[in-house]
Amino acid sequence: MTTTMDVANQYVSLCRVGKNAEALATLFSDDAVSVEAMAMPGAAQEAHGMAAIQAKGQWWVDNHEIHSASITGPWPHGDRFIAGFQMDVTNKPSGKRMTLDELGLFTVRDGKIVREEFFYTGG
Amino acid sequence: MTTTMDVANQYVSLCRVGKNAEALATLFSDDAVSVEAMAMPGAAQEAHGMAAIQAKGQWWVDNHEIHSASITGPWPHGDRFIAGFQMDVTNKPSGKRMTLDELGLFTVRDGKIVREEFFYTGG
């Protein structure tokens, strides 16, 4: 049986080596929901379903140059876990370089991530 | 109006200077619920109400020598926020010294914390 901690460890291991797209494709439910702490300009605060979450990820990758990235955790609690994301990036449209420090709260059901919620303060 | 971020900042500020008991007394709802990631020996996983949460805190303080402690965050998302707790402590009954690294997920309603849930892996 796949436990929450199994999923959490696989997620963090894949993201640690930059395989975020693979983590999404293999560990998330097709009808997963992704929720930002705040809506980004021109984007919805919530993305529903694998296609919408992949599109959001692609938009992010297309619009940012990543200088360095690290991931911390996971910290588990029941059917949820938290992972931390620290990134040094430049937003391509604005040219603004910034340090991002976010936490993701993930909910696991039947061995798949069904919900991710990101916690952060506005830049 | 008191926002989630107001409560979050007050909570972190008080805990940063060791005023955890004051944070509990002033920022938590009387019927708040506190949930551990796992039940501690001889204790319930959930504490219901201010008196039970205070008793849990007192038990913890009585049973640990704190060598150093720091708090990180807060990271907000809607009516919730996360704070991080890093501690170097010795468990008095066992004499075992350990480094604790936990995250607390707090839910705020009507300007008070109504739920805290702790995320961590077992020692």
JSON list of C-alpha atoms in Angstrom, two decimals:
[
{"chain": "A", "resi": 1, "resn": "MET", "atom": "CA", "xyz": [0.00, 0.00, 0.00]},
{"chain": "A", "resi": 2, "resn": "THR", "atom": "CA", "xyz": [1.25, 3.45, -0.91]},
{"chain": "A", "resi": 3, "resn": "THR", "atom": "CA", "xyz": [1.35, 5.69, 2.14]},
{"chain": "A", "resi": 4, "resn": "THR", "atom": "CA", "xyz": [1.25, 9.47, 2.29]},
{"chain": "A", "resi": 5, "resn": "MET", "atom": "CA", "xyz": [4.93, 9.42, 3.25]},
{"chain": "A", "resi": 6, "resn": "ASP", "atom": "CA", "xyz": [5.77, 7.29, 0.18]},
{"chain": "A", "resi": 7, "resn": "VAL", "atom": "CA", "xyz": [4.12, 9.85, -2.08]},
{"chain": "A", "resi": 8, "resn": "ALA", "atom": "CA", "xyz": [5.76, 12.70, -0.16]},
{"chain": "A", "resi": 9, "resn": "ASN", "atom": "CA", "xyz": [9.23, 11.21, -0.48]},
{"chain": "A", "resi": 10, "resn": "GLN", "atom": "CA", "xyz": [8.78, 10.48, -4.19]},
{"chain": "A", "resi": 11, "resn": "TYR", "atom": "CA", "xyz": [7.51, 14.02, -4.78]},
{"chain": "A", "resi": 12, "resn": "VAL", "atom": "CA", "xyz": [10.44, 15.66, -2.99]},
{"chain": "A", "resi": 13, "resn": "SER", "atom": "CA", "xyz": [12.99, 13.33, -4.63]},
{"chain": "A", "resi": 14, "resn": "LEU", "atom": "CA", "xyz": [11.73, 14.13, -8.14]},
{"chain": "A", "resi": 15, "resn": "CYS", "atom": "CA", "xyz": [11.51, 17.89, -7.54]},
{"chain": "A", "resi": 16, "resn": "ARG", "atom": "CA", "xyz": [15.00, 17.90, -6.00]},
{"chain": "A", "resi": 17, "resn": "VAL", "atom": "CA", "xyz": [16.46, 16.83, -9.35]},
{"chain": "A", "resi": 18, "resn": "GLY", "atom": "CA", "xyz": [14.24, 19.19, -11.36]},
{"chain": "A", "resi": 19, "resn": "LYS", "atom": "CA", "xyz": [11.75, 16.53, -12.46]},
{"chain": "A", "resi": 20, "resn": "ASN", "atom": "CA", "xyz": [8.71, 18.57, -11.41]},
{"chain": "A", "resi": 21, "resn": "ALA", "atom": "CA", "xyz": [6.81, 17.70, -14.59]},
{"chain": "A", "resi": 22, "resn": "GLU", "atom": "CA", "xyz": [7.37, 13.99, -13.96]},
{"chain": "A", "resi": 23, "resn": "ALA", "atom": "CA", "xyz": [6.22, 14.41, -10.35]},
{"chain": "A", "resi": 24, "resn": "LEU", "atom": "CA", "xyz": [3.02, 16.03, -11.60]},
{"chain": "A", "resi": 25, "resn": "ALA", "atom": "CA", "xyz": [2.37, 13.40, -14.28]},
{"chain": "A", "resi": 26, "resn": "THR", "atom": "CA", "xyz": [3.00, 10.39, -12.04]},
{"chain": "A", "resi": 27, "resn": "LEU", "atom": "CA", "xyz": [1.97, 11.40, -8.52]},
{"chain": "A", "resi": 28, "resn": "PHE", "atom": "CA", "xyz": [-1.09, 13.63, -9.07]},
{"chain": "A", "resi": 29, "resn": "SER", "atom": "CA", "xyz": [-4.67, 12.59, -9.62]},
{"chain": "A", "resi": 30, "resn": "ASP", "atom": "CA", "xyz": [-6.11, 13.61, -13.04]},
{"chain": "A", "resi": 31, "resn": "ASP", "atom": "CA", "xyz": [-8.68, 15.78, -11.28]},
{"chain": "A", "resi": 32, "resn": "ALA", "atom": "CA", "xyz": [-6.26, 17.35, -8.79]},
{"chain": "A", "resi": 33, "resn": "VAL", "atom": "CA", "xyz": [-6.71, 20.99, -7.78]},
{"chain": "A", "resi": 34, "resn": "SER", "atom": "CA", "xyz": [-3.86, 23.49, -7.40]},
{"chain": "A", "resi": 35, "resn": "VAL", "atom": "CA", "xyz": [-4.45, 26.66, -5.37]},
{"chain": "A", "resi": 36, "resn": "GLU", "atom": "CA", "xyz": [-2.16, 29.68, -5.16]},
{"chain": "A", "resi": 37, "resn": "ALA", "atom": "CA", "xyz": [-2.04, 31.95, -2.11]},
{"chain": "A", "resi": 38, "resn": "MET", "atom": "CA", "xyz": [-3.02, 34.76, -4.46]},
{"chain": "A", "resi": 39, "resn": "ALA", "atom": "CA", "xyz": [-4.02, 35.01, -8.11]},
{"chain": "A", "resi": 40, "resn": "MET", "atom": "CA", "xyz": [-1.13, 35.84, -10.41]},
{"chain": "A", "resi": 41, "resn": "PRO", "atom": "CA", "xyz": [-1.68, 38.61, -12.99]},
{"chain": "A", "resi": 42, "resn": "GLY", "atom": "CA", "xyz": [-3.90, 37.26, -15.74]},
{"chain": "A", "resi": 43, "resn": "ALA", "atom": "CA", "xyz": [-4.27, 33.86, -14.11]},
{"chain": "A", "resi": 44, "resn": "ALA", "atom": "CA", "xyz": [-6.86, 32.18, -11.91]},
{"chain": "A", "resi": 45, "resn": "GLN", "atom": "CA", "xyz": [-6.04, 31.44, -8.28]},
{"chain": "A", "resi": 46, "resn": "GLU", "atom": "CA", "xyz": [-7.18, 27.84, -8.73]},
{"chain": "A", "resi": 47, "resn": "ALA", "atom": "CA", "xyz": [-6.26, 25.36, -11.46]},
{"chain": "A", "resi": 48, "resn": "HIS", "atom": "CA", "xyz": [-8.55, 22.36, -11.81]},
{"chain": "A", "resi": 49, "resn": "GLY", "atom": "CA", "xyz": [-7.32, 19.14, -13.38]},
{"chain": "A", "resi": 50, "resn": "MET", "atom": "CA", "xyz": [-4.01, 17.85, -14.72]},
{"chain": "A", "resi": 51, "resn": "ALA", "atom": "CA", "xyz": [-4.11, 19.87, -17.98]},
{"chain": "A", "resi": 52, "resn": "ALA", "atom": "CA", "xyz": [-4.70, 23.17, -16.19]},
{"chain": "A", "resi": 53, "resn": "ILE", "atom": "CA", "xyz": [-1.98, 22.46, -13.63]},
{"chain": "A", "resi": 54, "resn": "GLN", "atom": "CA", "xyz": [0.48, 21.49, -16.38]},
{"chain": "A", "resi": 55, "resn": "ALA", "atom": "CA", "xyz": [-0.38, 24.71, -18.26]},
{"chain": "A", "resi": 56, "resn": "LYS", "atom": "CA", "xyz": [0.27, 26.77, -15.14]},
{"chain": "A", "resi": 57, "resn": "GLY", "atom": "CA", "xyz": [3.60, 25.04, -14.66]},
{"chain": "A", "resi": 58, "resn": "GLN", "atom": "CA", "xyz": [4.57, 25.61, -18.27]},
{"chain": "A", "resi": 59, "resn": "TRP", "atom": "CA", "xyz": [3.60, 29.29, -18.02]},
{"chain": "A", "resi": 60, "resn": "TRP", "atom": "CA", "xyz": [5.78, 29.61, -14.94]},
{"chain": "A", "resi": 61, "resn": "VAL", "atom": "CA", "xyz": [8.79, 27.92, -16.57]},
{"chain": "A", "resi": 62, "resn": "ASP", "atom": "CA", "xyz": [8.38, 30.03, -19.73]},
{"chain": "A", "resi": 63, "resn": "ASN", "atom": "CA", "xyz": [8.27, 33.25, -17.73]},
{"chain": "A", "resi": 64, "resn": "HIS", "atom": "CA", "xyz": [11.10, 32.68, -15.25]},
{"chain": "A", "resi": 65, "resn": "GLU", "atom": "CA", "xyz": [14.82, 32.07, -15.44]},
{"chain": "A", "resi": 66, "resn": "ILE", "atom": "CA", "xyz": [15.79, 29.81, -12.54]},
{"chain": "A", "resi": 67, "resn": "HIS", "atom": "CA", "xyz": [19.21, 30.61, -11.09]},
{"chain": "A", "resi": 68, "resn": "SER", "atom": "CA", "xyz": [18.96, 28.10, -8.26]},
{"chain": "A", "resi": 69, "resn": "ALA", "atom": "CA", "xyz": [16.28, 26.05, -6.56]},
{"chain": "A", "resi": 70, "resn": "SER", "atom": "CA", "xyz": [16.04, 23.78, -3.56]},
{"chain": "A", "resi": 71, "resn": "ILE", "atom": "CA", "xyz": [13.32, 21.82, -1.85]},
{"chain": "A", "resi": 72, "resn": "THR", "atom": "CA", "xyz": [12.94, 20.97, 1.84]},
{"chain": "A", "resi": 73, "resn": "GLY", "atom": "CA", "xyz": [10.85, 18.42, 3.69]},
{"chain": "A", "resi": 74, "resn": "PRO", "atom": "CA", "xyz": [8.60, 16.56, 3.54]},
{"chain": "A", "resi": 75, "resn": "TRP", "atom": "CA", "xyz": [6.76, 17.11, 6.83]},
{"chain": "A", "resi": 76, "resn": "PRO", "atom": "CA", "xyz": [3.77, 14.73, 7.14]},
{"chain": "A", "resi": 77, "resn": "HIS", "atom": "CA", "xyz": [0.49, 14.86, 9.08]},
{"chain": "A", "resi": 78, "resn": "GLY", "atom": "CA", "xyz": [-2.12, 12.18, 8.38]},
{"chain": "A", "resi": 79, "resn": "ASP", "atom": "CA", "xyz": [-3.07, 12.25, 4.69]},
{"chain": "A", "resi": 80, "resn": "ARG", "atom": "CA", "xyz": [-1.25, 15.53, 4.08]},
{"chain": "A", "resi": 81, "resn": "PHE", "atom": "CA", "xyz": [2.36, 16.68, 3.81]},
{"chain": "A", "resi": 82, "resn": "ILE", "atom": "CA", "xyz": [4.19, 19.96, 3.42]},
{"chain": "A", "resi": 83, "resn": "ALA", "atom": "CA", "xyz": [7.25, 20.62, 1.24]},
{"chain": "A", "resi": 84, "resn": "GLY", "atom": "CA", "xyz": [9.25, 23.85, 1.05]},
{"chain": "A", "resi": 85, "resn": "PHE", "atom": "CA", "xyz": [10.47, 25.56, -2.12]},
{"chain": "A", "resi": 86, "resn": "GLN", "atom": "CA", "xyz": [13.31, 28.09, -2.16]},
{"chain": "A", "resi": 87, "resn": "MET", "atom": "CA", "xyz": [14.13, 29.68, -5.51]},
{"chain": "A", "resi": 88, "resn": "ASP", "atom": "CA", "xyz": [16.31, 32.41, -6.91]},
{"chain": "A", "resi": 89, "resn": "VAL", "atom": "CA", "xyz": [14.65, 33.47, -10.17]},
{"chain": "A", "resi": 90, "resn": "THR", "atom": "CA", "xyz": [14.34, 36.31, -12.64]},
{"chain": "A", "resi": 91, "resn": "ASN", "atom": "CA", "xyz": [10.88, 37.10, -13.94]},
{"chain": "A", "resi": 92, "resn": "LYS", "atom": "CA", "xyz": [11.47, 37.40, -17.69]},
{"chain": "A", "resi": 93, "resn": "PRO", "atom": "CA", "xyz": [8.76, 39.97, -18.58]},
{"chain": "A", "resi": 94, "resn": "SER", "atom": "CA", "xyz": [9.80, 42.41, -15.85]},
{"chain": "A", "resi": 95, "resn": "GLY", "atom": "CA", "xyz": [13.48, 41.49, -15.59]},
{"chain": "A", "resi": 96, "resn": "LYS", "atom": "CA", "xyz": [13.04, 41.50, -11.83]},
{"chain": "A", "resi": 97, "resn": "ARG", "atom": "CA", "xyz": [15.20, 39.05, -9.88]},
{"chain": "A", "resi": 98, "resn": "MET", "atom": "CA", "xyz": [13.64, 37.71, -6.71]},
{"chain": "A", "resi": 99, "resn": "THR", "atom": "CA", "xyz": [14.02, 35.11, -4.00]},
{"chain": "A", "resi": 100, "resn": "LEU", "atom": "CA", "xyz": [10.96, 32.93, -3.55]},
{"chain": "A", "resi": 101, "resn": "ASP", "atom": "CA", "xyz": [10.24, 31.09, -0.32]},
{"chain": "A", "resi": 102, "resn": "GLU", "atom": "CA", "xyz": [7.05, 29.04, -0.46]},
{"chain": "A", "resi": 103, "resn": "LEU", "atom": "CA", "xyz": [5.47, 26.08, 1.27]},
{"chain": "A", "resi": 104, "resn": "GLY", "atom": "CA", "xyz": [3.20, 23.60, -0.50]},
{"chain": "A", "resi": 105, "resn": "LEU", "atom": "CA", "xyz": [0.51, 21.72, 1.44]},
{"chain": "A", "resi": 106, "resn": "PHE", "atom": "CA", "xyz": [-0.39, 18.48, -0.37]},
{"chain": "A", "resi": 107, "resn": "THR", "atom": "CA", "xyz": [-3.40, 16.22, 0.27]},
{"chain": "A", "resi": 108, "resn": "VAL", "atom": "CA", "xyz": [-3.11, 12.55, -0.70]},
{"chain": "A", "resi": 109, "resn": "ARG", "atom": "CA", "xyz": [-6.02, 10.23, -1.42]},
{"chain": "A", "resi": 110, "resn": "ASP", "atom": "CA", "xyz": [-5.74, 6.63, -2.67]},
{"chain": "A", "resi": 111, "resn": "GLY", "atom": "CA", "xyz": [-2.02, 7.08, -3.25]},
{"chain": "A", "resi": 112, "resn": "LYS", "atom": "CA", "xyz": [-2.33, 10.21, -5.43]},
{"chain": "A", "resi": 113, "resn": "ILE", "atom": "CA", "xyz": [-2.03, 13.92, -4.69]},
{"chain": "A", "resi": 114, "resn": "VAL", "atom": "CA", "xyz": [-5.52, 15.41, -5.08]},
{"chain": "A", "resi": 115, "resn": "ARG", "atom": "CA", "xyz": [-4.84, 18.95, -3.86]},
{"chain": "A", "resi": 116, "resn": "GLU", "atom": "CA", "xyz": [-1.86, 21.28, -3.56]},
{"chain": "A", "resi": 117, "resn": "GLU", "atom": "CA", "xyz": [-2.07, 24.66, -1.83]},
{"chain": "A", "resi": 118, "resn": "PHE", "atom": "CA", "xyz": [0.79, 27.14, -1.81]},
{"chain": "A", "resi": 119, "resn": "PHE", "atom": "CA", "xyz": [1.56, 29.39, 1.14]},
{"chain": "A", "resi": 120, "resn": "TYR", "atom": "CA", "xyz": [3.62, 32.58, 0.66]},
{"chain": "A", "resi": 121, "resn": "THR", "atom": "CA", "xyz": [3.60, 36.31, 1.11]},
{"chain": "A", "resi": 122, "resn": "GLY", "atom": "CA", "xyz": [3.34, 38.69, -1.80]},
{"chain": "A", "resi": 123, "resn": "GLY", "atom": "CA", "xyz": [6.54, 39.98, -3.37]},
{"chain": "B", "resi": 1, "resn": "MET", "atom": "CA", "xyz": [-10.43, 44.27, 11.16]},
{"chain": "B", "resi": 2, "resn": "THR", "atom": "CA", "xyz": [-7.93, 41.65, 12.24]},
{"chain": "B", "resi": 3, "resn": "THR", "atom": "CA", "xyz": [-6.60, 39.73, 9.24]},
{"chain": "B", "resi": 4, "resn": "THR", "atom": "CA", "xyz": [-5.07, 36.25, 9.17]},
{"chain": "B", "resi": 5, "resn": "MET", "atom": "CA", "xyz": [-1.70, 37.89, 8.54]},
{"chain": "B", "resi": 6, "resn": "ASP", "atom": "CA", "xyz": [-2.13, 40.13, 11.62]},
{"chain": "B", "resi": 7, "resn": "VAL", "atom": "CA", "xyz": [-2.73, 37.06, 13.78]},
{"chain": "B", "resi": 8, "resn": "ALA", "atom": "CA", "xyz": [0.13, 35.21, 12.07]},
{"chain": "B", "resi": 9, "resn": "ASN", "atom": "CA", "xyz": [2.60, 38.04, 12.68]},
{"chain": "B", "resi": 10, "resn": "GLN", "atom": "CA", "xyz": [1.54, 38.42, 16.32]},
{"chain": "B", "resi": 11, "resn": "TYR", "atom": "CA", "xyz": [1.86, 34.68, 16.87]},
{"chain": "B", "resi": 12, "resn": "VAL", "atom": "CA", "xyz": [5.35, 34.49, 15.38]},
{"chain": "B", "resi": 13, "resn": "SER", "atom": "CA", "xyz": [6.50, 37.65, 17.19]},
{"chain": "B", "resi": 14, "resn": "LEU", "atom": "CA", "xyz": [5.39, 36.32, 20.59]},
{"chain": "B", "resi": 15, "resn": "CYS", "atom": "CA", "xyz": [6.86, 32.83, 20.05]},
{"chain": "B", "resi": 16, "resn": "ARG", "atom": "CA", "xyz": [10.13, 34.35, 18.83]},
{"chain": "B", "resi": 17, "resn": "VAL", "atom": "CA", "xyz": [10.69, 35.87, 22.29]},
{"chain": "B", "resi": 18, "resn": "GLY", "atom": "CA", "xyz": [9.52, 32.76, 24.14]},
{"chain": "B", "resi": 19, "resn": "LYS", "atom": "CA", "xyz": [6.04, 34.08, 24.94]},
{"chain": "B", "resi": 20, "resn": "ASN", "atom": "CA", "xyz": [4.27, 30.95, 23.66]},
{"chain": "B", "resi": 21, "resn": "ALA", "atom": "CA", "xyz": [1.90, 30.86, 26.65]},
{"chain": "B", "resi": 22, "resn": "GLU", "atom": "CA", "xyz": [0.89, 34.47, 25.99]},
{"chain": "B", "resi": 23, "resn": "ALA", "atom": "CA", "xyz": [0.35, 33.67, 22.30]},
{"chain": "B", "resi": 24, "resn": "LEU", "atom": "CA", "xyz": [-1.95, 30.81, 23.29]},
{"chain": "B", "resi": 25, "resn": "ALA", "atom": "CA", "xyz": [-3.90, 32.87, 25.84]},
{"chain": "B", "resi": 26, "resn": "THR", "atom": "CA", "xyz": [-4.42, 35.90, 23.61]},
{"chain": "B", "resi": 27, "resn": "LEU", "atom": "CA", "xyz": [-4.59, 34.60, 20.03]},
{"chain": "B", "resi": 28, "resn": "PHE", "atom": "CA", "xyz": [-6.43, 31.28, 20.36]},
{"chain": "B", "resi": 29, "resn": "SER", "atom": "CA", "xyz": [-10.16, 30.67, 20.58]},
{"chain": "B", "resi": 30, "resn": "ASP", "atom": "CA", "xyz": [-11.33, 29.11, 23.85]},
{"chain": "B", "resi": 31, "resn": "ASP", "atom": "CA", "xyz": [-12.55, 26.07, 21.91]},
{"chain": "B", "resi": 32, "resn": "ALA", "atom": "CA", "xyz": [-9.47, 25.71, 19.69]},
{"chain": "B", "resi": 33, "resn": "VAL", "atom": "CA", "xyz": [-8.24, 22.24, 18.72]},
{"chain": "B", "resi": 34, "resn": "SER", "atom": "CA", "xyz": [-4.57, 21.21, 18.64]},
{"chain": "B", "resi": 35, "resn": "VAL", "atom": "CA", "xyz": [-3.58, 18.13, 16.63]},
{"chain": "B", "resi": 36, "resn": "GLU", "atom": "CA", "xyz": [-0.21, 16.37, 16.70]},
{"chain": "B", "resi": 37, "resn": "ALA", "atom": "CA", "xyz": [1.15, 14.44, 13.72]},
{"chain": "B", "resi": 38, "resn": "MET", "atom": "CA", "xyz": [1.25, 11.44, 16.04]},
{"chain": "B", "resi": 39, "resn": "ALA", "atom": "CA", "xyz": [0.14, 10.71, 19.59]},
{"chain": "B", "resi": 40, "resn": "MET", "atom": "CA", "xyz": [2.90, 11.14, 22.16]},
{"chain": "B", "resi": 41, "resn": "PRO", "atom": "CA", "xyz": [3.34, 8.36, 24.73]},
{"chain": "B", "resi": 42, "resn": "GLY", "atom": "CA", "xyz": [0.52, 8.58, 27.27]},
{"chain": "B", "resi": 43, "resn": "ALA", "atom": "CA", "xyz": [-1.13, 11.52, 25.52]},
{"chain": "B", "resi": 44, "resn": "ALA", "atom": "CA", "xyz": [-3.98, 11.99, 23.05]},
{"chain": "B", "resi": 45, "resn": "GLN", "atom": "CA", "xyz": [-3.23, 13.07, 19.49]},
{"chain": "B", "resi": 46, "resn": "GLU", "atom": "CA", "xyz": [-5.84, 15.85, 19.77]},
{"chain": "B", "resi": 47, "resn": "ALA", "atom": "CA", "xyz": [-6.31, 18.42, 22.52]},
{"chain": "B", "resi": 48, "resn": "HIS", "atom": "CA", "xyz": [-9.69, 20.15, 22.60]},
{"chain": "B", "resi": 49, "resn": "GLY", "atom": "CA", "xyz": [-10.08, 23.55, 24.22]},
{"chain": "B", "resi": 50, "resn": "MET", "atom": "CA", "xyz": [-7.78, 26.11, 25.82]},
{"chain": "B", "resi": 51, "resn": "ALA", "atom": "CA", "xyz": [-7.31, 24.18, 29.09]},
{"chain": "B", "resi": 52, "resn": "ALA", "atom": "CA", "xyz": [-6.27, 20.98, 27.32]},
{"chain": "B", "resi": 53, "resn": "ILE", "atom": "CA", "xyz": [-3.88, 22.84, 25.00]},
{"chain": "B", "resi": 54, "resn": "GLN", "atom": "CA", "xyz": [-2.33, 24.71, 27.93]},
{"chain": "B", "resi": 55, "resn": "ALA", "atom": "CA", "xyz": [-1.92, 21.40, 29.80]},
{"chain": "B", "resi": 56, "resn": "LYS", "atom": "CA", "xyz": [-0.18, 19.87, 26.79]},
{"chain": "B", "resi": 57, "resn": "GLY", "atom": "CA", "xyz": [2.16, 22.86, 26.57]},
{"chain": "B", "resi": 58, "resn": "GLN", "atom": "CA", "xyz": [2.94, 22.69, 30.28]},
{"chain": "B", "resi": 59, "resn": "TRP", "atom": "CA", "xyz": [3.65, 18.95, 30.03]},
{"chain": "B", "resi": 60, "resn": "TRP", "atom": "CA", "xyz": [6.02, 19.65, 27.16]},
{"chain": "B", "resi": 61, "resn": "VAL", "atom": "CA", "xyz": [7.87, 22.43, 29.01]},
{"chain": "B", "resi": 62, "resn": "ASP", "atom": "CA", "xyz": [8.11, 20.29, 32.17]},
{"chain": "B", "resi": 63, "resn": "ASN", "atom": "CA", "xyz": [9.58, 17.37, 30.23]},
{"chain": "B", "resi": 64, "resn": "HIS", "atom": "CA", "xyz": [12.11, 19.14, 28.01]},
{"chain": "B", "resi": 65, "resn": "GLU", "atom": "CA", "xyz": [15.15, 21.29, 28.52]},
{"chain": "B", "resi": 66, "resn": "ILE", "atom": "CA", "xyz": [15.33, 23.81, 25.67]},
{"chain": "B", "resi": 67, "resn": "HIS", "atom": "CA", "xyz": [18.89, 24.58, 24.56]},
{"chain": "B", "resi": 68, "resn": "SER", "atom": "CA", "xyz": [17.84, 26.79, 21.66]},
{"chain": "B", "resi": 69, "resn": "ALA", "atom": "CA", "xyz": [14.70, 27.52, 19.67]},
{"chain": "B", "resi": 70, "resn": "SER", "atom": "CA", "xyz": [13.81, 29.53, 16.59]},
{"chain": "B", "resi": 71, "resn": "ILE", "atom": "CA", "xyz": [10.65, 30.17, 14.61]},
{"chain": "B", "resi": 72, "resn": "THR", "atom": "CA", "xyz": [10.30, 30.85, 10.89]},
{"chain": "B", "resi": 73, "resn": "GLY", "atom": "CA", "xyz": [7.49, 32.29, 8.80]},
{"chain": "B", "resi": 74, "resn": "PRO", "atom": "CA", "xyz": [4.65, 33.01, 8.73]},
{"chain": "B", "resi": 75, "resn": "TRP", "atom": "CA", "xyz": [3.53, 31.77, 5.30]},
{"chain": "B", "resi": 76, "resn": "PRO", "atom": "CA", "xyz": [-0.15, 32.68, 4.68]},
{"chain": "B", "resi": 77, "resn": "HIS", "atom": "CA", "xyz": [-2.86, 31.19, 2.47]},
{"chain": "B", "resi": 78, "resn": "GLY", "atom": "CA", "xyz": [-6.41, 32.48, 2.88]},
{"chain": "B", "resi": 79, "resn": "ASP", "atom": "CA", "xyz": [-7.58, 31.96, 6.45]},
{"chain": "B", "resi": 80, "resn": "ARG", "atom": "CA", "xyz": [-4.57, 29.75, 7.29]},
{"chain": "B", "resi": 81, "resn": "PHE", "atom": "CA", "xyz": [-0.88, 30.25, 7.89]},
{"chain": "B", "resi": 82, "resn": "ILE", "atom": "CA", "xyz": [2.14, 28.05, 8.52]},
{"chain": "B", "resi": 83, "resn": "ALA", "atom": "CA", "xyz": [4.98, 28.71, 10.97]},
{"chain": "B", "resi": 84, "resn": "GLY", "atom": "CA", "xyz": [8.15, 26.65, 11.40]},
{"chain": "B", "resi": 85, "resn": "PHE", "atom": "CA", "xyz": [9.68, 25.56, 14.70]},
{"chain": "B", "resi": 86, "resn": "GLN", "atom": "CA", "xyz": [13.30, 24.49, 15.06]},
{"chain": "B", "resi": 87, "resn": "MET", "atom": "CA", "xyz": [14.44, 23.34, 18.50]},
{"chain": "B", "resi": 88, "resn": "ASP", "atom": "CA", "xyz": [17.43, 21.78, 20.17]},
{"chain": "B", "resi": 89, "resn": "VAL", "atom": "CA", "xyz": [16.09, 20.06, 23.28]},
{"chain": "B", "resi": 90, "resn": "THR", "atom": "CA", "xyz": [16.80, 17.32, 25.78]},
{"chain": "B", "resi": 91, "resn": "ASN", "atom": "CA", "xyz": [13.90, 15.10, 26.79]},
{"chain": "B", "resi": 92, "resn": "LYS", "atom": "CA", "xyz": [14.24, 15.01, 30.59]},
{"chain": "B", "resi": 93, "resn": "PRO", "atom": "CA", "xyz": [12.82, 11.51, 31.29]},
{"chain": "B", "resi": 94, "resn": "SER", "atom": "CA", "xyz": [15.08, 9.81, 28.72]},
{"chain": "B", "resi": 95, "resn": "GLY", "atom": "CA", "xyz": [17.99, 12.23, 28.76]},
{"chain": "B", "resi": 96, "resn": "LYS", "atom": "CA", "xyz": [17.94, 12.08, 24.96]},
{"chain": "B", "resi": 97, "resn": "ARG", "atom": "CA", "xyz": [19.00, 15.25, 23.17]},
{"chain": "B", "resi": 98, "resn": "MET", "atom": "CA", "xyz": [17.32, 15.85, 19.83]},
{"chain": "B", "resi": 99, "resn": "THR", "atom": "CA", "xyz": [16.80, 18.42, 17.11]},
{"chain": "B", "resi": 100, "resn": "LEU", "atom": "CA", "xyz": [13.14, 19.09, 16.33]},
{"chain": "B", "resi": 101, "resn": "ASP", "atom": "CA", "xyz": [12.00, 20.51, 13.01]},
{"chain": "B", "resi": 102, "resn": "GLU", "atom": "CA", "xyz": [8.24, 20.99, 12.82]},
{"chain": "B", "resi": 103, "resn": "LEU", "atom": "CA", "xyz": [5.71, 23.01, 10.89]},
{"chain": "B", "resi": 104, "resn": "GLY", "atom": "CA", "xyz": [2.45, 24.25, 12.40]},
{"chain": "B", "resi": 105, "resn": "LEU", "atom": "CA", "xyz": [-0.60, 24.85, 10.20]},
{"chain": "B", "resi": 106, "resn": "PHE", "atom": "CA", "xyz": [-2.96, 27.35, 11.84]},
{"chain": "B", "resi": 107, "resn": "THR", "atom": "CA", "xyz": [-6.57, 28.12, 10.91]},
{"chain": "B", "resi": 108, "resn": "VAL", "atom": "CA", "xyz": [-7.97, 31.55, 11.83]},
{"chain": "B", "resi": 109, "resn": "ARG", "atom": "CA", "xyz": [-11.65, 32.39, 12.24]},
{"chain": "B", "resi": 110, "resn": "ASP", "atom": "CA", "xyz": [-13.04, 35.74, 13.41]},
{"chain": "B", "resi": 111, "resn": "GLY", "atom": "CA", "xyz": [-9.54, 36.92, 14.33]},
{"chain": "B", "resi": 112, "resn": "LYS", "atom": "CA", "xyz": [-8.69, 33.91, 16.54]},
{"chain": "B", "resi": 113, "resn": "ILE", "atom": "CA", "xyz": [-6.77, 30.69, 15.93]},
{"chain": "B", "resi": 114, "resn": "VAL", "atom": "CA", "xyz": [-9.32, 27.85, 16.03]},
{"chain": "B", "resi": 115, "resn": "ARG", "atom": "CA", "xyz": [-7.08, 24.97, 14.94]},
{"chain": "B", "resi": 116, "resn": "GLU", "atom": "CA", "xyz": [-3.38, 24.12, 14.95]},
{"chain": "B", "resi": 117, "resn": "GLU", "atom": "CA", "xyz": [-1.96, 21.02, 13.27]},
{"chain": "B", "resi": 118, "resn": "PHE", "atom": "CA", "xyz": [1.66, 19.98, 13.58]},
{"chain": "B", "resi": 119, "resn": "PHE", "atom": "CA", "xyz": [3.59, 18.36, 10.75]},
{"chain": "B", "resi": 120, "resn": "TYR", "atom": "CA", "xyz": [6.75, 16.36, 11.47]},
{"chain": "B", "resi": 121, "resn": "THR", "atom": "CA", "xyz": [8.37, 12.97, 11.10]},
{"chain": "B", "resi": 122, "resn": "GLY", "atom": "CA", "xyz": [8.91, 10.66, 14.04]},
{"chain": "B", "resi": 123, "resn": "GLY", "atom": "CA", "xyz": [12.20, 10.84, 15.92]}
]
